[in-house]
PDB file of C-alpha atoms in Angstrom:
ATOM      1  CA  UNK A   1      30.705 137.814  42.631  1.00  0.00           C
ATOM      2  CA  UNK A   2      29.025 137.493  39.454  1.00  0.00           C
ATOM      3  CA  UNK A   3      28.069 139.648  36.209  1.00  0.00           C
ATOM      4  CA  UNK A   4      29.783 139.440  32.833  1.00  0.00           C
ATOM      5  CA  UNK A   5      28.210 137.997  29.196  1.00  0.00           C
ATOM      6  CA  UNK A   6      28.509 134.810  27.412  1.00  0.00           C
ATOM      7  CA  UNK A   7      28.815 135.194  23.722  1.00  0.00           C
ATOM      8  CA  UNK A   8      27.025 132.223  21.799  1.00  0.00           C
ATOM      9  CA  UNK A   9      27.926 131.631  18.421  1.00  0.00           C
ATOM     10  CA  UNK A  10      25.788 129.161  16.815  1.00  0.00           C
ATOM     11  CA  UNK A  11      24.142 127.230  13.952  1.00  0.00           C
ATOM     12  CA  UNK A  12      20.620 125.928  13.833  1.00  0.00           C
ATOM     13  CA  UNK A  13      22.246 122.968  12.503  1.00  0.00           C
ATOM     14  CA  UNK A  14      24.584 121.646  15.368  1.00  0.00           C
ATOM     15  CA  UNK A  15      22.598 119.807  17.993  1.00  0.00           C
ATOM     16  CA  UNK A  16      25.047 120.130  20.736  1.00  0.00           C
ATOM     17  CA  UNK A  17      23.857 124.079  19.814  1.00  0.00           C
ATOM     18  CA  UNK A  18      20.501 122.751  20.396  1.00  0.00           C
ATOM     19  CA  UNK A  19      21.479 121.401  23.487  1.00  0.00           C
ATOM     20  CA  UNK A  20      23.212 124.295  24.651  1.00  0.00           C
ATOM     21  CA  UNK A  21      20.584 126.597  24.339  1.00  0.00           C
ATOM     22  CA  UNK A  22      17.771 124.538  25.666  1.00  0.00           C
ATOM     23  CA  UNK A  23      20.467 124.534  28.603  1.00  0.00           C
ATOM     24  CA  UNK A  24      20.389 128.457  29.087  1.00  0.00           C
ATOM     25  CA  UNK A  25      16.770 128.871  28.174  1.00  0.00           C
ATOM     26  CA  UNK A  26      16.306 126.778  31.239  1.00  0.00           C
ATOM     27  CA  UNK A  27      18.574 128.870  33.789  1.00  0.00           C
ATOM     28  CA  UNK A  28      17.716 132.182  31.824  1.00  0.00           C
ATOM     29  CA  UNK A  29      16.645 133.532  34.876  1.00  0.00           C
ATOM     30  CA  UNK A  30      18.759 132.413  37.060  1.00  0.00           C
ATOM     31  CA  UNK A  31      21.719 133.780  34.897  1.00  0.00           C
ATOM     32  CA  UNK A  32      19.638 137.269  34.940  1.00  0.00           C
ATOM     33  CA  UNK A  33      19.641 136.813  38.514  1.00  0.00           C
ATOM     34  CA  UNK A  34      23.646 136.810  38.708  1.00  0.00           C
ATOM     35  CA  UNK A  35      23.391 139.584  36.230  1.00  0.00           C
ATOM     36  CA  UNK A  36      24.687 137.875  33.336  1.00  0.00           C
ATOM     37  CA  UNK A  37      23.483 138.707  29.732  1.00  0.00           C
ATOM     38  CA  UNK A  38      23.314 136.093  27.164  1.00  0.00           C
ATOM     39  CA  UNK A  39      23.249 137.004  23.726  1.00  0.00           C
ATOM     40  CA  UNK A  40      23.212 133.907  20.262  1.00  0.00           C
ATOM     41  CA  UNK A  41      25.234 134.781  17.050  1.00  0.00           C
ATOM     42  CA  UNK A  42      23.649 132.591  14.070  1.00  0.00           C
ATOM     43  CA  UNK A  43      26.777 131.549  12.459  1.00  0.00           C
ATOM     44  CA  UNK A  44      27.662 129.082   9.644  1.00  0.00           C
ATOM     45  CA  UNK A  45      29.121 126.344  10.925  1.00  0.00           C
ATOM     46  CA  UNK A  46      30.213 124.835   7.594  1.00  0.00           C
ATOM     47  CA  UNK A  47      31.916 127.945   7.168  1.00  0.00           C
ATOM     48  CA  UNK A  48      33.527 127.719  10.877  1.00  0.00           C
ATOM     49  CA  UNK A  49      34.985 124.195  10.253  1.00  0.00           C
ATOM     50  CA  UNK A  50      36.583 125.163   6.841  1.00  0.00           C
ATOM     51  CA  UNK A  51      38.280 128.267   8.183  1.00  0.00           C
ATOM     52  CA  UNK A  52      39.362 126.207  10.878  1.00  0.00           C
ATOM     53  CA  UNK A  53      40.780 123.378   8.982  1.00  0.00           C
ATOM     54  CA  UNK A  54      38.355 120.839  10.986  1.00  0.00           C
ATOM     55  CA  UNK A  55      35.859 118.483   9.548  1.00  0.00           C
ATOM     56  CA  UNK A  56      32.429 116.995  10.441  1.00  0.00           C
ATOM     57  CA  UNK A  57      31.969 114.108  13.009  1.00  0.00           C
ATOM     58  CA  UNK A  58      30.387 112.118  10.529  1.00  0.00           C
ATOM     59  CA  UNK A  59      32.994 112.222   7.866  1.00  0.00           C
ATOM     60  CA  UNK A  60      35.080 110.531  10.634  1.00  0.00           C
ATOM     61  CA  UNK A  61      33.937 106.859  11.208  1.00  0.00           C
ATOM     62  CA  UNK A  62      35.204 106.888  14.818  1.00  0.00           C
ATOM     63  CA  UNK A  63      33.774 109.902  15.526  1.00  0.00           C
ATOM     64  CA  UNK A  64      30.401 109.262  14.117  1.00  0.00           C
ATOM     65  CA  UNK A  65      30.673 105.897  16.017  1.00  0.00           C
ATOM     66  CA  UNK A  66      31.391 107.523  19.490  1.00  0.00           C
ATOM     67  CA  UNK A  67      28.464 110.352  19.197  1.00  0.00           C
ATOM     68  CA  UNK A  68      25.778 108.157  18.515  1.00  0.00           C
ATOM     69  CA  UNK A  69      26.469 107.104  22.254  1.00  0.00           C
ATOM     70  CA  UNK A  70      27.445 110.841  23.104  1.00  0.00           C
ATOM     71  CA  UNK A  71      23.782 112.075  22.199  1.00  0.00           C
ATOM     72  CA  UNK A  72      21.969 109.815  24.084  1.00  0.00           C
ATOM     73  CA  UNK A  73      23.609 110.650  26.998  1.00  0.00           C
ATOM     74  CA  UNK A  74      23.699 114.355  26.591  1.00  0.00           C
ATOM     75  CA  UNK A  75      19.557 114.557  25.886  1.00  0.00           C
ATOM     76  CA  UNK A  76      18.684 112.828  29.188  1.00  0.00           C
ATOM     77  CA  UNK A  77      19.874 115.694  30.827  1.00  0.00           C
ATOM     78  CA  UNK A  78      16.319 117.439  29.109  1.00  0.00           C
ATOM     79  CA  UNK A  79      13.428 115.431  30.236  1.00  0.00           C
ATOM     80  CA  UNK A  80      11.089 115.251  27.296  1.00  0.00           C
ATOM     81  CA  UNK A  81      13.285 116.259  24.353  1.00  0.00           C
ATOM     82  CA  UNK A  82      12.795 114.129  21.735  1.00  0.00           C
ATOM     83  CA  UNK A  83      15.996 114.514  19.142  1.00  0.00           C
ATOM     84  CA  UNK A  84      16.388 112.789  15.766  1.00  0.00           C
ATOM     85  CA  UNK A  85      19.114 113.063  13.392  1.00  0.00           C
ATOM     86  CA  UNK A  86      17.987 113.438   9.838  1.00  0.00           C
ATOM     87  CA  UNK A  87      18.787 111.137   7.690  1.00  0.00           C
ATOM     88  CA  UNK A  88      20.729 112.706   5.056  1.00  0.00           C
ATOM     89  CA  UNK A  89      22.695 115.317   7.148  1.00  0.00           C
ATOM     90  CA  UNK A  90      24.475 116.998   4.289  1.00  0.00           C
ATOM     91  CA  UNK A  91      22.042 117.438   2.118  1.00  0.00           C
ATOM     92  CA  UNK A  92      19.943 119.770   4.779  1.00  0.00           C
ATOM     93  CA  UNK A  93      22.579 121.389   6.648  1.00  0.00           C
ATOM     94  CA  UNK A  94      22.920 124.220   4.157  1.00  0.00           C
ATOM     95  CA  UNK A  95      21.536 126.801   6.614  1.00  0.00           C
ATOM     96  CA  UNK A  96      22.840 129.901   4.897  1.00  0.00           C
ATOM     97  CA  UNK A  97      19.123 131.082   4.476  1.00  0.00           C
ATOM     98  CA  UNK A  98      17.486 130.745   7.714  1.00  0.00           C
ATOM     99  CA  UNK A  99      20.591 132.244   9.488  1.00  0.00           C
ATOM    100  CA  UNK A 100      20.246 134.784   7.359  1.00  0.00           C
ATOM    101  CA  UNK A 101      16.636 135.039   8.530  1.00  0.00           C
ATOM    102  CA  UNK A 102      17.986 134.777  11.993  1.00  0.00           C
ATOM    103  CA  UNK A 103      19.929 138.066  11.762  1.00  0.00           C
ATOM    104  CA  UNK A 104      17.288 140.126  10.243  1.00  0.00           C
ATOM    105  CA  UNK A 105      14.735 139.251  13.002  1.00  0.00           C
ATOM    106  CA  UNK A 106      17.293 139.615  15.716  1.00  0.00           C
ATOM    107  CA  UNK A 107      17.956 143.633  14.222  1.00  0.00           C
ATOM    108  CA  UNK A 108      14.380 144.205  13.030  1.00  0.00           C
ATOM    109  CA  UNK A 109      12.535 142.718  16.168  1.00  0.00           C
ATOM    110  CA  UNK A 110      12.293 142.591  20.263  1.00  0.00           C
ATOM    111  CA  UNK A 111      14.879 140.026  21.625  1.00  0.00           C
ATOM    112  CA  UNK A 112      11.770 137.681  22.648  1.00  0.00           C
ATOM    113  CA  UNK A 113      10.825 137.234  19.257  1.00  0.00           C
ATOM    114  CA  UNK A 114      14.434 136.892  18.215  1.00  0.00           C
ATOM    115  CA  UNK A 115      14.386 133.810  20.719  1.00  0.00           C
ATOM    116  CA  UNK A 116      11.429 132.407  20.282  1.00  0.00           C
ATOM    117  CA  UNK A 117      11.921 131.505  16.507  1.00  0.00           C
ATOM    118  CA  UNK A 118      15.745 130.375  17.095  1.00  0.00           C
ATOM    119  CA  UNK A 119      14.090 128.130  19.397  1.00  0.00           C
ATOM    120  CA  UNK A 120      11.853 126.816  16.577  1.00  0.00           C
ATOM    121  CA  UNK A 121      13.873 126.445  13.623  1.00  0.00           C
ATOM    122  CA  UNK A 122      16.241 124.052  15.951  1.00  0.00           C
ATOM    123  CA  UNK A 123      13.414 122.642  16.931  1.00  0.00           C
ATOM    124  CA  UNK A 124      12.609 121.773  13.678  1.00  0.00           C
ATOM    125  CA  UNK A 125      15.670 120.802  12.136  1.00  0.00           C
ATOM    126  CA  UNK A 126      16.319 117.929  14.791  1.00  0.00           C
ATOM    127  CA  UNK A 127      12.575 116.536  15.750  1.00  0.00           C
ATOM    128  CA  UNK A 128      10.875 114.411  13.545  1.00  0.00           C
ATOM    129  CA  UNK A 129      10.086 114.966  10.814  1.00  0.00           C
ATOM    130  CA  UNK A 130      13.460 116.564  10.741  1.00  0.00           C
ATOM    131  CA  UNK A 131      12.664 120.234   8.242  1.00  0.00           C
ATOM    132  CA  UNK A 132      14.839 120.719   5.014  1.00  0.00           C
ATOM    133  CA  UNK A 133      15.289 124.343   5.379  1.00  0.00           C
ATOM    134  CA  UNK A 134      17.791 125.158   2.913  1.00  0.00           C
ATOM    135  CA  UNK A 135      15.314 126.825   0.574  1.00  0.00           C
ATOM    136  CA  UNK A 136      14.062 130.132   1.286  1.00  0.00           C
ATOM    137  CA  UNK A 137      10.422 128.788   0.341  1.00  0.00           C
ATOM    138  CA  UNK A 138      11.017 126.312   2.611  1.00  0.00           C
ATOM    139  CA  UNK A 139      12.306 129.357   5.978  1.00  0.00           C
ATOM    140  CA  UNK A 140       9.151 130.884   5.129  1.00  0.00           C
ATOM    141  CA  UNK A 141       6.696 128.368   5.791  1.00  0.00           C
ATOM    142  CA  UNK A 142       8.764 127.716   9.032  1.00  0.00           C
ATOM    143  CA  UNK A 143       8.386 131.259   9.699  1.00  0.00           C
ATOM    144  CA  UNK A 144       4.800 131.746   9.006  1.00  0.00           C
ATOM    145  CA  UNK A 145       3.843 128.481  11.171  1.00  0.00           C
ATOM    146  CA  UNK A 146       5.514 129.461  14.150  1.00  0.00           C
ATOM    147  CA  UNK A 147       3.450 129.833  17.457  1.00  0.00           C
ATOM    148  CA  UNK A 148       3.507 133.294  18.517  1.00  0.00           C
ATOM    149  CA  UNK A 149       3.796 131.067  22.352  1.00  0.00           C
ATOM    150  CA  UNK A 150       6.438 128.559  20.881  1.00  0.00           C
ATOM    151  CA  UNK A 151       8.362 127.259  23.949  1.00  0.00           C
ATOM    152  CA  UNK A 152       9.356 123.690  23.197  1.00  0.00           C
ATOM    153  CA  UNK A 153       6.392 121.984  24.297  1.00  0.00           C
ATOM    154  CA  UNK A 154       4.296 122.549  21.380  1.00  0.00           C
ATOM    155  CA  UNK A 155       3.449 118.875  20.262  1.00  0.00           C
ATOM    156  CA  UNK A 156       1.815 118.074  17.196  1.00  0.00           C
ATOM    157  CA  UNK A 157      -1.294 119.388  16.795  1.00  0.00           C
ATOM    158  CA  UNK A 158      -4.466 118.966  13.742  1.00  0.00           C
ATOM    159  CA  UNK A 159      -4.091 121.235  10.837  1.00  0.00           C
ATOM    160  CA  UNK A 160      -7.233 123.102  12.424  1.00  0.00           C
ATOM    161  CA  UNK A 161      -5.843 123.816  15.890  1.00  0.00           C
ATOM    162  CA  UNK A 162      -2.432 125.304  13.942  1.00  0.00           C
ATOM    163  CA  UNK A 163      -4.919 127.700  12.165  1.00  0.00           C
ATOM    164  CA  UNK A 164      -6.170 128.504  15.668  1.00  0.00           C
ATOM    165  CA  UNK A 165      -2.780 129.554  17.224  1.00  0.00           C
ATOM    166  CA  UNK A 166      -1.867 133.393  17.288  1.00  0.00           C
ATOM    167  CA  UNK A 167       1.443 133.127  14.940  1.00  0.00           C
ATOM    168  CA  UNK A 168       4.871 134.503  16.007  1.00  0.00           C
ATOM    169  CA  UNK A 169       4.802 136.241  12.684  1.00  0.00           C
ATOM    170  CA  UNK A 170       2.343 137.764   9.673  1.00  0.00           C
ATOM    171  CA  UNK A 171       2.376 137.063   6.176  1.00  0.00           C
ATOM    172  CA  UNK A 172       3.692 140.693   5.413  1.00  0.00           C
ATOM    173  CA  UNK A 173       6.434 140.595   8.319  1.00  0.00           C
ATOM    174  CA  UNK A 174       7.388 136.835   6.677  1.00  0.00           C
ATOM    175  CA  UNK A 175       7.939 138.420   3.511  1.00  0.00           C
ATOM    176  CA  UNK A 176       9.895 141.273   4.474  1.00  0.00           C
ATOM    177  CA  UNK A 177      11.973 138.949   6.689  1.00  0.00           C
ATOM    178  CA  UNK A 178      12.431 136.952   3.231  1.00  0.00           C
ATOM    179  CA  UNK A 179      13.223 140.134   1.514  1.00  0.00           C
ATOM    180  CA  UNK A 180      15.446 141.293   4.079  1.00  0.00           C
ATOM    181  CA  UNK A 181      17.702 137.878   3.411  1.00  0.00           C
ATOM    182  CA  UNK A 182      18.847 138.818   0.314  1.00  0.00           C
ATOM    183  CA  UNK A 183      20.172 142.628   1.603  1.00  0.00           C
ATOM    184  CA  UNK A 184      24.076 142.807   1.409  1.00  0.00           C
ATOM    185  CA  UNK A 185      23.277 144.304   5.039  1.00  0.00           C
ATOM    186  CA  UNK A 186      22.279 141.022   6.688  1.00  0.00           C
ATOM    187  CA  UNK A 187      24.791 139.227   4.267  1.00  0.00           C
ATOM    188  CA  UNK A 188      27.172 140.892   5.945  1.00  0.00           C
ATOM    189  CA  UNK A 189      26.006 140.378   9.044  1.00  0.00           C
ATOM    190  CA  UNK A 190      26.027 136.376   8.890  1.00  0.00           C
ATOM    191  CA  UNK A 191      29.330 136.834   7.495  1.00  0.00           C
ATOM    192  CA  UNK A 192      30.448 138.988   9.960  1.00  0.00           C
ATOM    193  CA  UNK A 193      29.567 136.360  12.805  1.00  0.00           C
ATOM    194  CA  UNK A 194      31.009 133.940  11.580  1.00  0.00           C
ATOM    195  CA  UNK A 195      34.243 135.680  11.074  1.00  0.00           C
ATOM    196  CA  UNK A 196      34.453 136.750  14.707  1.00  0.00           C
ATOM    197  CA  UNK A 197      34.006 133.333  15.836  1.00  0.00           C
ATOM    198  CA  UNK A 198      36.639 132.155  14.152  1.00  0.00           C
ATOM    199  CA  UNK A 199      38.740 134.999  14.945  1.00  0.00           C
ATOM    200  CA  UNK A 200      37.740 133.614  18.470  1.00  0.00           C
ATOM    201  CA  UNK A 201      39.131 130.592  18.431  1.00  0.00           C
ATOM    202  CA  UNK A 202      35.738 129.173  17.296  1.00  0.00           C
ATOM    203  CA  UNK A 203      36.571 125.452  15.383  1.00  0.00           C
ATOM    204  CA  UNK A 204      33.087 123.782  16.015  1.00  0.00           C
ATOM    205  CA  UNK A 205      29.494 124.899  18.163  1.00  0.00           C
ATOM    206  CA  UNK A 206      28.405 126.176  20.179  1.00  0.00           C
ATOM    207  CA  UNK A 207      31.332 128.476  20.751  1.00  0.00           C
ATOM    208  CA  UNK A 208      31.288 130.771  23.504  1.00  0.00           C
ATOM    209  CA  UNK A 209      33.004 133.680  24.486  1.00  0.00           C
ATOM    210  CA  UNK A 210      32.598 134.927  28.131  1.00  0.00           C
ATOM    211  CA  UNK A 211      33.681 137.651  29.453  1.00  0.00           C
ATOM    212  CA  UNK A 212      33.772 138.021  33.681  1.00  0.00           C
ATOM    213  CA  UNK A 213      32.637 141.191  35.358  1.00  0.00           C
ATOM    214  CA  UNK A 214      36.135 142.540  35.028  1.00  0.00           C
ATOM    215  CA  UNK A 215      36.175 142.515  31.285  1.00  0.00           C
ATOM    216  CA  UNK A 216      38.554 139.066  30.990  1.00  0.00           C
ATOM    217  CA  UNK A 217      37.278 136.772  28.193  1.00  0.00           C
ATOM    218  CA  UNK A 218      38.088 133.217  27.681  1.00  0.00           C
ATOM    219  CA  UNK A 219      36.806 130.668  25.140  1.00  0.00           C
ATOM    220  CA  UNK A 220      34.385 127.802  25.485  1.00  0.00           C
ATOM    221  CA  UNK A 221      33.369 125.043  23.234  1.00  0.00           C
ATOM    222  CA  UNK A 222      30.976 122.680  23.856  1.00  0.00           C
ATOM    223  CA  UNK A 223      27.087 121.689  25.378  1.00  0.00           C
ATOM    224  CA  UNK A 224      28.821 120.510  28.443  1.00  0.00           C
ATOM    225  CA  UNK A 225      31.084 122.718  29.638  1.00  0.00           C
ATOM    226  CA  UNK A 226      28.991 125.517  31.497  1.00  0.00           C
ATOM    227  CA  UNK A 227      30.284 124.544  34.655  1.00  0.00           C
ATOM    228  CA  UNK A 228      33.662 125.780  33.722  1.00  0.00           C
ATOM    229  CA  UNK A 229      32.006 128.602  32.373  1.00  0.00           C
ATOM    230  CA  UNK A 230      30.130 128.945  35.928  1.00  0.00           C
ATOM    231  CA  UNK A 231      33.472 129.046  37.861  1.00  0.00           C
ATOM    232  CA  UNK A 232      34.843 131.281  35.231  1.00  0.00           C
ATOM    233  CA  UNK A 233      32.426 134.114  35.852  1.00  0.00           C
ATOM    234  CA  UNK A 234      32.190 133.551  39.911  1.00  0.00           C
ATOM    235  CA  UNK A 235      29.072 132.146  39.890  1.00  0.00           C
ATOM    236  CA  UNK A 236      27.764 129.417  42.901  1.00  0.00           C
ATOM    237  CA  UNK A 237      26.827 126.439  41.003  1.00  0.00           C
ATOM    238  CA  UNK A 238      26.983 122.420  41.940  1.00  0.00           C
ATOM    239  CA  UNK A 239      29.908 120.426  40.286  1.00  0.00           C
ATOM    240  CA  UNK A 240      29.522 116.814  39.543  1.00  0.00           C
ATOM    241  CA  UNK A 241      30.404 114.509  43.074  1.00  0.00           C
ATOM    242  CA  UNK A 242      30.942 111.501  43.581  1.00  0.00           C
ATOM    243  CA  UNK A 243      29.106 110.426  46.601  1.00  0.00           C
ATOM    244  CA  UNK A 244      30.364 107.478  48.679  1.00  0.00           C
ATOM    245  CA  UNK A 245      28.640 104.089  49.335  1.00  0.00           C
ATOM    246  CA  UNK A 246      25.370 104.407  50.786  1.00  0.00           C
ATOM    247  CA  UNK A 247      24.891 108.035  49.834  1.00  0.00           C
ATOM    248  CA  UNK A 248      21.716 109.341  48.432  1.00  0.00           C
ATOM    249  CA  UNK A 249      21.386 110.505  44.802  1.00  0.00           C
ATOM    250  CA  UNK A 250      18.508 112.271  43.762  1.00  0.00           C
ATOM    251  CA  UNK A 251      17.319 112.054  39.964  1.00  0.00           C
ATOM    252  CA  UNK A 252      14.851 114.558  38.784  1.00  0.00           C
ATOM    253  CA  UNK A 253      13.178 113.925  35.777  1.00  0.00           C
ATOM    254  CA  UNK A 254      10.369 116.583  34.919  1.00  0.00           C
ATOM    255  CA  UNK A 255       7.974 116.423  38.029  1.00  0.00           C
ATOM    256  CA  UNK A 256       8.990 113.333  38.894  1.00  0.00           C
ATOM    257  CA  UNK A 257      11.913 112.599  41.073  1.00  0.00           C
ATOM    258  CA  UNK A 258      13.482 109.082  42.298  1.00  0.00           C
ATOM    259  CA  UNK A 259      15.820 108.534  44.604  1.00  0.00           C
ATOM    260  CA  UNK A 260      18.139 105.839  44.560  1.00  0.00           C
TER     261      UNK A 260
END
């Protein structure tokens, strides 16, 4: 059993996005193993929850209440990640330009590259400092800054050792990427996205669409929902247990593990 694709439509600007794709960078090649392909959509999710007649968690009091708790939960499944919400979430969630970035690089170059600098811009978006990139002078400095080795784990380094680092990108690919986000071609592409999520179902990210090795596709939505999306495509995978009193439960955190 085994094989099929999962479909990820996303926006640099929903964390449980983040989450999600920190999730399948992380069994990427264990999910080649089962021959599964993975491929991201940038998508605007403002666009997704207007089409779908749904609104923001934090224009609903409860809501914003209850994921405060869910986030804190949901990043201790990624020892090390360090997450912070910016502080005015409206005003830098426009993300219209650097997922319009996103779709040139992922037609004009390899798929690594593609998924290294998705990797960043979320990266950058929800670690402190927390990046306004809603200006297209703003995508380009992201874009020109990125480490050419970029896997999460970068940490803040001096302004001397970021001169040092081979770059991801050159100033003359940066500014035909910035060039290429004002084509009615990748326009239409981000648009295009978008509208197939919805047309998917799609009323928040990540949304997934996964089809099994015998062509069937369902919908997913959610960070934490890949072991339905396991059991969907056939593919061996550990389920949450309860263990009775006395058993053994072993935590793994990084290197480290503790058992209890």
């Amino acid at each position: 059993m085994g094989g099929g694709k999962i479909d990820v439509y996303m926006d640099i600007v929903s964390l449980y996005s983040y989450l999600a794709f920190l999730d399948l960078q992380r069994n990427g090649e264990l999910l080649k193993a089962h021959n599964v392909e993975v491929e991201f959509h940038p998508v605007l999710l403002g666009a997704i929850a207007v089409g779908s007649g749904n609104n923001p968690p934090w224009l609903i009091p409860a809501k914003a209440i209850y994921i405060a708790h869910d986030v804190r939960r949901s990043i201790v499944r990624l020892p090390g990640l360090v997450v912070q919400t910016p502080k005015d979430m409206m005003a830098i969630s426009r993300s219209i330009v650097p997922n319009r970035a996103l779709h040139f690089i992922k037609s004009h170059h390899s798929p690594s590259t593609f998924f290294t600098i998705l990797h960043y811009l979320m990266y950058l978006f929800w670690s402190p400092p927390n990046s306004s990139l809603t200006l297209p002078e703003n995508v380009a400095k992201a874009l020109l800054a990125c480490p050419a080795d970029f896997d999460g784990s970068t940490t803040a380094q001096t302004q001397e050792g970021e001169k040092k680092k081979k770059k991801l990108f050159t100033k003359e690919q940066v500014e035909e990427i910035m060039k290429g986000t004002e084509t009615p071609q990748v326009k239409q592409a981000l648009k295009k996205a978008t509208q197939e999520a919805l047309d998917k179902g799609a009323f928040g990210n990540p949304w997934f669409w996964v089809t099994d090795e015998k062509g069937r596709g369902e919908p997913f939505f959610g960070s934490d929902r890949f072991h339905f999306i396991y059991k969907f495509l056939g593919l061996p995978y550990q389920d949450v247990t309860l263990l009775p009193p006395g058993g053994k439960l072993v935590l793994y955190e990084g290197e480290n593990k503790a058992k209890l």
